[in-house]
CSV table of C-alpha atoms in Angstrom, one decimal:
chain,number,residue,atom,x,y,z
A,1,MET,CA,22.4,56.7,134.9
A,2,ASP,CA,21.0,56.8,131.4
A,3,LYS,CA,17.3,56.2,130.8
A,4,LYS,CA,16.5,52.7,129.6
A,5,LEU,CA,14.8,52.3,126.2
A,6,TYR,CA,12.7,49.4,127.6
A,7,ASP,CA,10.6,48.6,130.6
A,8,ASP,CA,12.2,46.0,132.8
A,9,SER,CA,10.1,46.5,135.9
A,10,ASN,CA,8.5,43.0,135.7
A,11,TRP,CA,11.3,41.0,134.2
A,12,ARG,CA,11.3,38.5,137.1
A,13,GLU,CA,7.6,37.6,136.6
A,14,GLU,CA,8.1,37.3,132.8
A,15,SER,CA,11.1,34.9,133.4
A,16,ILE,CA,9.5,32.5,135.8
A,17,PRO,CA,7.9,30.3,133.1
A,18,TYR,CA,11.3,29.7,131.5
A,19,HIS,CA,12.9,28.5,134.8
A,20,SER,CA,12.2,25.7,137.2
A,21,GLY,CA,13.4,24.6,140.6
A,22,LYS,CA,15.9,26.7,142.4
A,23,GLN,CA,16.0,29.4,139.7
A,24,ALA,CA,12.2,29.9,139.8
A,25,GLU,CA,12.3,30.0,143.5
A,26,LEU,CA,15.1,32.6,143.3
A,27,LEU,CA,13.1,34.7,140.9
A,28,LYS,CA,10.1,34.7,143.3
A,29,ASP,CA,12.0,35.2,146.6
A,30,GLY,CA,15.0,37.3,145.5
A,31,PRO,CA,18.6,36.8,146.3
A,32,HIS,CA,19.9,36.2,149.8
A,33,SER,CA,23.6,35.9,149.1
A,34,LEU,CA,26.2,37.2,146.7
A,35,ALA,CA,26.2,34.1,144.6
A,36,GLN,CA,22.4,34.3,144.2
A,37,SER,CA,22.7,37.9,143.1
A,38,TRP,CA,25.2,36.8,140.4
A,39,MET,CA,22.7,34.2,139.3
A,40,MET,CA,20.0,36.8,139.2
A,41,GLY,CA,22.2,39.0,137.1
A,42,ALA,CA,22.8,36.2,134.7
A,43,MET,CA,19.1,35.5,134.4
A,44,TYR,CA,18.4,39.2,133.9
A,45,ASN,CA,20.9,39.2,131.0
A,46,GLN,CA,19.3,36.1,129.6
A,47,TRP,CA,15.9,37.8,129.7
A,48,LYS,CA,17.3,40.9,127.9
A,49,LYS,CA,18.8,38.7,125.2
A,50,MET,CA,15.6,36.7,124.8
A,51,LYS,CA,13.6,40.0,124.4
A,52,GLY,CA,16.2,41.4,122.0
A,53,TYR,CA,17.2,44.3,124.2
A,54,LYS,CA,20.8,45.5,123.8
A,55,GLU,CA,22.8,48.0,125.8
A,56,PRO,CA,24.0,51.0,123.8
A,57,GLU,CA,27.6,51.2,122.9
A,58,PRO,CA,29.7,53.3,125.2
A,59,PRO,CA,31.1,56.5,123.8
A,60,ASN,CA,34.5,56.5,122.3
A,61,VAL,CA,36.6,58.6,124.7
A,62,SER,CA,40.0,57.5,123.6
A,63,SER,CA,42.6,60.0,122.4
A,64,SER,CA,46.3,59.9,121.4
A,65,LEU,CA,49.3,61.5,123.1
A,66,LYS,CA,49.7,63.7,120.0
A,67,GLU,CA,46.1,65.1,120.6
A,68,PHE,CA,47.0,65.7,124.3
A,69,PHE,CA,50.1,67.7,123.4
A,70,LEU,CA,48.2,69.7,120.8
A,71,ARG,CA,45.5,70.6,123.4
A,72,GLN,CA,48.2,71.6,125.9
A,73,LYS,CA,49.9,73.8,123.3
A,74,ASP,CA,46.6,75.5,122.5
A,75,GLN,CA,46.1,76.4,126.1
A,76,GLY,CA,49.5,78.2,126.3
A,77,ILE,CA,51.0,75.8,128.9
């Protein structure tokens, strides 16, 4: 996986002041079910947005059928 351009090692501790009740408890104890892990993912994305971190755009790997046939022709197939 690509190296991150930011340090997210303590995002849970940084997020606790912005949450209360069950969400703060979840940040302290960690998820115990699939639904809780979804909630943690949402809180992580909220933390990234709050800090201004963005994921890099994925590379453009699309091609056309015409390009495919040109590559096949170049290979002598």
